[in-house]
Amino acid sequence: MSPSAYAAWSKDDLIARIQSLEAVLASDPKIPPEKIPRPQIPTASQAPQKKSKKERKPFDINAYPKRKIALKFCYAGWEYNGLAFQTDPTPLPMVEAVLLKAMGDCRLIDPELGLEGCGWSRCGRTDKGVSGAGQVVSLWVRSAIGTRPDARKKNLPVEDIAAASQTETPEAITDGHTEQVAANANPADAEQSELPDQPQAELRYVAMLNAVLPRSIRVLAWSPVADEFDARFSCTFRHYKYFFSAGFPPYPHLSLSSGESGFLDIEAMQDGAARLVGNHDFRNFCKIDPSKQVDNYTRRITHATITPVNTSNDSVPSGSPSIPSLYVLDLKGAGFLYHQVRHIMAILFLIGARLEPPSIVDTLLDAQTITRKPVYEMADGLPLVLWDCGYPDGSVSWRVDDSKSANPASASRAGGPQSAHNLFYDFDLLASQSQTKAVMMEHFAQAAEVFHSPPRPPSDDAGVFRVPLGGGLFLQSALNKYVKLLDRPRGERSEDLNERWRTGAGARRKERRDARAVAATGGSAAETDGDPILQAENYPPRSHNNL
């Protein structure tokens, strides 16, 4: 028979064939090969097939215990199109879309059900370019502890229950080393969990997620939370930071004292920031989005200060001729309006540029007198960071994998100094890379200076005003063209904008929703009015946190 006839044979079949040939030849060495009986050739369906991973039984997340947790994470906003998940294509990925995929890859949630299927709630929504250092979300995830009530009813074997703590994750390439992430628990742990006073290790959420997430998103810690906990509505305060340079771009190469026109008046900016503290109507410090139907613009600011930034870069001291002094606005409050922080920073920039007095803050906060916001450009989103989110005492207990709390002295496998998932090392490495890029850009500027003369700042009597917008952006124009805020054109009243949207685009949207509801229920539009779920889609007035 031809050699190709053996291609579909298994190893055992080939061995059996050889043995049969040897037996025949041993009994009669003179027998011609064509007289040896040919065995039946197994067909493709008869040949044993090795099961591929795709043919394995689908992973059923509902067969395993779940628990509600909160995740604290950070992300570099300049690499994303914003935080909130979007169904439409976006130029850059959304942070939540990347997180959702990572959690699906780790089999912590059912990716087919999306964010709603796991009860996802975010503390504060950030827009394109805005970063987060202490963002918090709450959701239901797969757990390695606890007992699912119907597990015993189905008589699942111990190894199947313990498989809830087995997660196949891709190999993580970190600093040139290939590391297989092990989020496994011993099957014996499942047996021990049935015994009293036998604590079982939880899944290593931080290590699992960071192994599949890009470095621009890092999970810092997780916390078990109560079923009624909500990352947004349980939050007691939000802390934002806005970083800015005291020098006017593009003149950072010049050494100017803080009293000269090339630098912002930090004292005046601090005076203006201090006037923000307290309960105020901030409708003149935000962007009004009629689709959100916000009718309450009163917010409480508990802390507003401007301080120098302490940098760890000793080689180039802050305030040197090449790098002007860096400052940061720290703003804390229970809640914020749409683009509120960026509008506040825009007004503080006008104060720092000596174009408006600090008292302009008080004037704009008087919503009874200034009923329509003057037109002005808000600050850039790049330097804005959601720094932290606060919750009632005892509602969260941040921890890193197996440790009970996020203590720097935790064990190595919980993110300690010797851990491969040491996030301090990750950020220190990224900071070093960014510092190197900054120095290289300065050298590029020096190379360009050979062919292009650096700009000189105009003198005080040159009749030019300059206003930074943050993130290296600025406005410059003739001083005689500057229009004071109170003399500028005004936008529409928020009440008028809300009413026009309600009777226009909002009404059309409600009609489309009602039509879909009728098609889904087979009833009438009148019948859907009593459905609390459908009523919730009719955009009741609400506040939000969207920076």
mmCIF file with all atom_site columns, C-alpha atoms in Angstrom, residues 222-346:
data_model
loop_
_atom_site.group_PDB
_atom_site.id
_atom_site.type_symbol
_atom_site.label_atom_id
_atom_site.label_alt_id
_atom_site.label_comp_id
_atom_site.label_asym_id
_atom_site.label_entity_id
_atom_site.label_seq_id
_atom_site.pdbx_PDB_ins_code
_atom_site.Cartn_x
_atom_site.Cartn_y
_atom_site.Cartn_z
_atom_site.occupancy
_atom_site.B_iso_or_equiv
_atom_site.pdbx_formal_charge
_atom_site.auth_seq_id
_atom_site.auth_comp_id
_atom_site.auth_asym_id
_atom_site.auth_atom_id
_atom_site.pdbx_PDB_model_num
ATOM 1   C CA . TRP A 1 222 ? -9.878  46.086 44.884 1.00 0.00 ? 222 TRP A CA 1
ATOM 2   C CA . SER A 1 223 ? -12.318 45.972 47.767 1.00 0.00 ? 223 SER A CA 1
ATOM 3   C CA . PRO A 1 224 ? -15.244 43.754 48.716 1.00 0.00 ? 224 PRO A CA 1
ATOM 4   C CA . VAL A 1 225 ? -18.376 45.888 49.004 1.00 0.00 ? 225 VAL A CA 1
ATOM 5   C CA . ALA A 1 226 ? -21.971 45.455 50.067 1.00 0.00 ? 226 ALA A CA 1
ATOM 6   C CA . ASP A 1 227 ? -24.617 44.565 47.488 1.00 0.00 ? 227 ASP A CA 1
ATOM 7   C CA . GLU A 1 228 ? -26.123 48.058 47.725 1.00 0.00 ? 228 GLU A CA 1
ATOM 8   C CA . PHE A 1 229 ? -22.784 49.820 47.220 1.00 0.00 ? 229 PHE A CA 1
ATOM 9   C CA . ASP A 1 230 ? -22.641 52.024 44.119 1.00 0.00 ? 230 ASP A CA 1
ATOM 10  C CA . ALA A 1 231 ? -19.390 53.595 42.931 1.00 0.00 ? 231 ALA A CA 1
ATOM 11  C CA . ARG A 1 232 ? -21.218 56.732 41.821 1.00 0.00 ? 232 ARG A CA 1
ATOM 12  C CA . PHE A 1 233 ? -23.990 57.295 44.330 1.00 0.00 ? 233 PHE A CA 1
ATOM 13  C CA . SER A 1 234 ? -22.060 56.049 47.379 1.00 0.00 ? 234 SER A CA 1
ATOM 14  C CA . CYS A 1 235 ? -19.219 58.500 46.695 1.00 0.00 ? 235 CYS A CA 1
ATOM 15  C CA . THR A 1 236 ? -18.871 61.280 49.295 1.00 0.00 ? 236 THR A CA 1
ATOM 16  C CA . PHE A 1 237 ? -16.272 63.416 47.511 1.00 0.00 ? 237 PHE A CA 1
ATOM 17  C CA . ARG A 1 238 ? -14.235 63.648 44.342 1.00 0.00 ? 238 ARG A CA 1
ATOM 18  C CA . HIS A 1 239 ? -10.781 65.157 44.172 1.00 0.00 ? 239 HIS A CA 1
ATOM 19  C CA . TYR A 1 240 ? -9.495  66.632 40.916 1.00 0.00 ? 240 TYR A CA 1
ATOM 20  C CA . LYS A 1 241 ? -6.041  67.971 40.100 1.00 0.00 ? 241 LYS A CA 1
ATOM 21  C CA . TYR A 1 242 ? -5.150  70.319 37.263 1.00 0.00 ? 242 TYR A CA 1
ATOM 22  C CA . PHE A 1 243 ? -1.426  70.745 36.511 1.00 0.00 ? 243 PHE A CA 1
ATOM 23  C CA . PHE A 1 244 ? -0.109  73.876 34.820 1.00 0.00 ? 244 PHE A CA 1
ATOM 24  C CA . SER A 1 245 ? 3.063   75.836 34.211 1.00 0.00 ? 245 SER A CA 1
ATOM 25  C CA . ALA A 1 246 ? 3.633   79.276 35.662 1.00 0.00 ? 246 ALA A CA 1
ATOM 26  C CA . GLY A 1 247 ? 5.385   80.333 32.456 1.00 0.00 ? 247 GLY A CA 1
ATOM 27  C CA . PHE A 1 248 ? 3.721   81.428 29.262 1.00 0.00 ? 248 PHE A CA 1
ATOM 28  C CA . PRO A 1 249 ? 4.336   79.098 26.327 1.00 0.00 ? 249 PRO A CA 1
ATOM 29  C CA . PRO A 1 250 ? 6.145   79.283 24.021 1.00 0.00 ? 250 PRO A CA 1
ATOM 30  C CA . TYR A 1 251 ? 8.678   81.163 26.156 1.00 0.00 ? 251 TYR A CA 1
ATOM 31  C CA . PRO A 1 252 ? 9.798   78.582 28.759 1.00 0.00 ? 252 PRO A CA 1
ATOM 32  C CA . HIS A 1 253 ? 13.452  79.041 27.742 1.00 0.00 ? 253 HIS A CA 1
ATOM 33  C CA . LEU A 1 254 ? 13.488  82.541 29.204 1.00 0.00 ? 254 LEU A CA 1
ATOM 34  C CA . SER A 1 255 ? 14.301  83.192 32.840 1.00 0.00 ? 255 SER A CA 1
ATOM 35  C CA . LEU A 1 256 ? 11.675  85.579 34.157 1.00 0.00 ? 256 LEU A CA 1
ATOM 36  C CA . SER A 1 257 ? 10.756  86.376 37.719 1.00 0.00 ? 257 SER A CA 1
ATOM 37  C CA . SER A 1 258 ? 7.233   85.820 38.983 1.00 0.00 ? 258 SER A CA 1
ATOM 38  C CA . GLY A 1 259 ? 6.599   89.557 38.957 1.00 0.00 ? 259 GLY A CA 1
ATOM 39  C CA . GLU A 1 260 ? 7.181   89.922 35.228 1.00 0.00 ? 260 GLU A CA 1
ATOM 40  C CA . SER A 1 261 ? 4.515   89.620 32.581 1.00 0.00 ? 261 SER A CA 1
ATOM 41  C CA . GLY A 1 262 ? 5.900   86.325 31.273 1.00 0.00 ? 262 GLY A CA 1
ATOM 42  C CA . PHE A 1 263 ? 4.631   84.492 34.354 1.00 0.00 ? 263 PHE A CA 1
ATOM 43  C CA . LEU A 1 264 ? 1.182   83.963 35.826 1.00 0.00 ? 264 LEU A CA 1
ATOM 44  C CA . ASP A 1 265 ? 0.181   85.787 38.986 1.00 0.00 ? 265 ASP A CA 1
ATOM 45  C CA . ILE A 1 266 ? -0.171  82.744 41.240 1.00 0.00 ? 266 ILE A CA 1
ATOM 46  C CA . GLU A 1 267 ? -1.286  84.788 44.258 1.00 0.00 ? 267 GLU A CA 1
ATOM 47  C CA . ALA A 1 268 ? -4.184  86.288 42.313 1.00 0.00 ? 268 ALA A CA 1
ATOM 48  C CA . MET A 1 269 ? -5.148  82.820 41.050 1.00 0.00 ? 269 MET A CA 1
ATOM 49  C CA . GLN A 1 270 ? -5.166  81.487 44.612 1.00 0.00 ? 270 GLN A CA 1
ATOM 50  C CA . ASP A 1 271 ? -7.377  84.403 45.649 1.00 0.00 ? 271 ASP A CA 1
ATOM 51  C CA . GLY A 1 272 ? -9.828  83.499 42.913 1.00 0.00 ? 272 GLY A CA 1
ATOM 52  C CA . ALA A 1 273 ? -9.746  79.782 43.790 1.00 0.00 ? 273 ALA A CA 1
ATOM 53  C CA . ALA A 1 274 ? -10.499 80.466 47.451 1.00 0.00 ? 274 ALA A CA 1
ATOM 54  C CA . ARG A 1 275 ? -13.749 82.189 46.466 1.00 0.00 ? 275 ARG A CA 1
ATOM 55  C CA . LEU A 1 276 ? -15.024 78.882 45.020 1.00 0.00 ? 276 LEU A CA 1
ATOM 56  C CA . VAL A 1 277 ? -15.260 77.166 48.408 1.00 0.00 ? 277 VAL A CA 1
ATOM 57  C CA . GLY A 1 278 ? -18.799 76.654 49.686 1.00 0.00 ? 278 GLY A CA 1
ATOM 58  C CA . ASN A 1 279 ? -22.246 76.031 48.182 1.00 0.00 ? 279 ASN A CA 1
ATOM 59  C CA . HIS A 1 280 ? -22.614 77.966 44.935 1.00 0.00 ? 280 HIS A CA 1
ATOM 60  C CA . ASP A 1 281 ? -24.540 77.941 41.687 1.00 0.00 ? 281 ASP A CA 1
ATOM 61  C CA . PHE A 1 282 ? -21.929 77.001 39.078 1.00 0.00 ? 282 PHE A CA 1
ATOM 62  C CA . ARG A 1 283 ? -24.037 77.389 35.929 1.00 0.00 ? 283 ARG A CA 1
ATOM 63  C CA . ASN A 1 284 ? -21.558 80.001 34.659 1.00 0.00 ? 284 ASN A CA 1
ATOM 64  C CA . PHE A 1 285 ? -18.661 77.578 35.257 1.00 0.00 ? 285 PHE A CA 1
ATOM 65  C CA . CYS A 1 286 ? -19.826 74.603 33.187 1.00 0.00 ? 286 CYS A CA 1
ATOM 66  C CA . LYS A 1 287 ? -21.030 73.462 29.789 1.00 0.00 ? 287 LYS A CA 1
ATOM 67  C CA . ILE A 1 288 ? -24.789 73.093 29.585 1.00 0.00 ? 288 ILE A CA 1
ATOM 68  C CA . ASP A 1 289 ? -25.914 69.903 27.837 1.00 0.00 ? 289 ASP A CA 1
ATOM 69  C CA . PRO A 1 290 ? -29.703 70.066 27.329 1.00 0.00 ? 290 PRO A CA 1
ATOM 70  C CA . SER A 1 291 ? -29.946 66.314 26.711 1.00 0.00 ? 291 SER A CA 1
ATOM 71  C CA . LYS A 1 292 ? -29.054 65.744 30.353 1.00 0.00 ? 292 LYS A CA 1
ATOM 72  C CA . GLN A 1 293 ? -31.870 68.032 31.558 1.00 0.00 ? 293 GLN A CA 1
ATOM 73  C CA . VAL A 1 294 ? -29.922 69.309 34.565 1.00 0.00 ? 294 VAL A CA 1
ATOM 74  C CA . ASP A 1 295 ? -31.979 71.812 36.539 1.00 0.00 ? 295 ASP A CA 1
ATOM 75  C CA . ASN A 1 296 ? -29.851 72.106 39.695 1.00 0.00 ? 296 ASN A CA 1
ATOM 76  C CA . TYR A 1 297 ? -26.438 73.721 39.284 1.00 0.00 ? 297 TYR A CA 1
ATOM 77  C CA . THR A 1 298 ? -25.626 74.110 42.967 1.00 0.00 ? 298 THR A CA 1
ATOM 78  C CA . ARG A 1 299 ? -22.520 72.231 44.032 1.00 0.00 ? 299 ARG A CA 1
ATOM 79  C CA . ARG A 1 300 ? -20.397 72.295 47.170 1.00 0.00 ? 300 ARG A CA 1
ATOM 80  C CA . ILE A 1 301 ? -16.636 72.843 46.888 1.00 0.00 ? 301 ILE A CA 1
ATOM 81  C CA . THR A 1 302 ? -14.835 71.893 50.084 1.00 0.00 ? 302 THR A CA 1
ATOM 82  C CA . HIS A 1 303 ? -11.238 72.562 49.052 1.00 0.00 ? 303 HIS A CA 1
ATOM 83  C CA . ALA A 1 304 ? -9.610  74.760 46.391 1.00 0.00 ? 304 ALA A CA 1
ATOM 84  C CA . THR A 1 305 ? -5.890  75.526 46.593 1.00 0.00 ? 305 THR A CA 1
ATOM 85  C CA . ILE A 1 306 ? -3.012  76.192 44.204 1.00 0.00 ? 306 ILE A CA 1
ATOM 86  C CA . THR A 1 307 ? 0.377   74.873 45.286 1.00 0.00 ? 307 THR A CA 1
ATOM 87  C CA . PRO A 1 308 ? 3.777   74.193 43.693 1.00 0.00 ? 308 PRO A CA 1
ATOM 88  C CA . VAL A 1 309 ? 4.321   70.698 42.342 1.00 0.00 ? 309 VAL A CA 1
ATOM 89  C CA . ASN A 1 310 ? 6.975   68.675 44.128 1.00 0.00 ? 310 ASN A CA 1
ATOM 90  C CA . THR A 1 311 ? 8.901   66.828 41.442 1.00 0.00 ? 311 THR A CA 1
ATOM 91  C CA . SER A 1 312 ? 11.332  63.956 41.924 1.00 0.00 ? 312 SER A CA 1
ATOM 92  C CA . ASN A 1 313 ? 13.521  65.233 39.085 1.00 0.00 ? 313 ASN A CA 1
ATOM 93  C CA . ASP A 1 314 ? 16.577  66.571 40.895 1.00 0.00 ? 314 ASP A CA 1
ATOM 94  C CA . SER A 1 315 ? 18.645  66.900 37.732 1.00 0.00 ? 315 SER A CA 1
ATOM 95  C CA . VAL A 1 316 ? 16.472  69.761 36.427 1.00 0.00 ? 316 VAL A CA 1
ATOM 96  C CA . PRO A 1 317 ? 15.104  71.753 39.374 1.00 0.00 ? 317 PRO A CA 1
ATOM 97  C CA . SER A 1 318 ? 11.648  73.227 39.085 1.00 0.00 ? 318 SER A CA 1
ATOM 98  C CA . GLY A 1 319 ? 11.792  76.905 38.172 1.00 0.00 ? 319 GLY A CA 1
ATOM 99  C CA . SER A 1 320 ? 14.991  76.646 36.123 1.00 0.00 ? 320 SER A CA 1
ATOM 100 C CA . PRO A 1 321 ? 15.216  78.652 32.899 1.00 0.00 ? 321 PRO A CA 1
ATOM 101 C CA . SER A 1 322 ? 14.449  75.535 30.827 1.00 0.00 ? 322 SER A CA 1
ATOM 102 C CA . ILE A 1 323 ? 11.523  74.301 32.906 1.00 0.00 ? 323 ILE A CA 1
ATOM 103 C CA . PRO A 1 324 ? 9.272   76.901 34.579 1.00 0.00 ? 324 PRO A CA 1
ATOM 104 C CA . SER A 1 325 ? 7.711   76.248 37.951 1.00 0.00 ? 325 SER A CA 1
ATOM 105 C CA . LEU A 1 326 ? 4.814   73.783 37.861 1.00 0.00 ? 326 LEU A CA 1
ATOM 106 C CA . TYR A 1 327 ? 1.696   74.284 39.958 1.00 0.00 ? 327 TYR A CA 1
ATOM 107 C CA . VAL A 1 328 ? -1.420  72.253 40.603 1.00 0.00 ? 328 VAL A CA 1
ATOM 108 C CA . LEU A 1 329 ? -4.998  73.217 41.400 1.00 0.00 ? 329 LEU A CA 1
ATOM 109 C CA . ASP A 1 330 ? -6.495  70.832 43.982 1.00 0.00 ? 330 ASP A CA 1
ATOM 110 C CA . LEU A 1 331 ? -10.276 70.868 43.869 1.00 0.00 ? 331 LEU A CA 1
ATOM 111 C CA . LYS A 1 332 ? -12.505 68.745 46.090 1.00 0.00 ? 332 LYS A CA 1
ATOM 112 C CA . GLY A 1 333 ? -16.260 68.524 46.141 1.00 0.00 ? 333 GLY A CA 1
ATOM 113 C CA . ALA A 1 334 ? -19.177 66.150 46.472 1.00 0.00 ? 334 ALA A CA 1
ATOM 114 C CA . GLY A 1 335 ? -20.081 66.427 42.797 1.00 0.00 ? 335 GLY A CA 1
ATOM 115 C CA . PHE A 1 336 ? -19.199 68.356 39.663 1.00 0.00 ? 336 PHE A CA 1
ATOM 116 C CA . LEU A 1 337 ? -21.042 69.586 36.594 1.00 0.00 ? 337 LEU A CA 1
ATOM 117 C CA . TYR A 1 338 ? -20.184 68.954 32.959 1.00 0.00 ? 338 TYR A CA 1
ATOM 118 C CA . HIS A 1 339 ? -16.672 70.383 32.282 1.00 0.00 ? 339 HIS A CA 1
ATOM 119 C CA . GLN A 1 340 ? -16.848 72.328 35.549 1.00 0.00 ? 340 GLN A CA 1
ATOM 120 C CA . VAL A 1 341 ? -13.170 71.981 36.480 1.00 0.00 ? 341 VAL A CA 1
ATOM 121 C CA . ARG A 1 342 ? -11.962 73.016 33.029 1.00 0.00 ? 342 ARG A CA 1
ATOM 122 C CA . HIS A 1 343 ? -14.214 76.115 33.068 1.00 0.00 ? 343 HIS A CA 1
ATOM 123 C CA . ILE A 1 344 ? -12.958 77.033 36.535 1.00 0.00 ? 344 ILE A CA 1
ATOM 124 C CA . MET A 1 345 ? -9.370  76.696 35.347 1.00 0.00 ? 345 MET A CA 1
ATOM 125 C CA . ALA A 1 346 ? -10.085 78.908 32.313 1.00 0.00 ? 346 ALA A CA 1
#
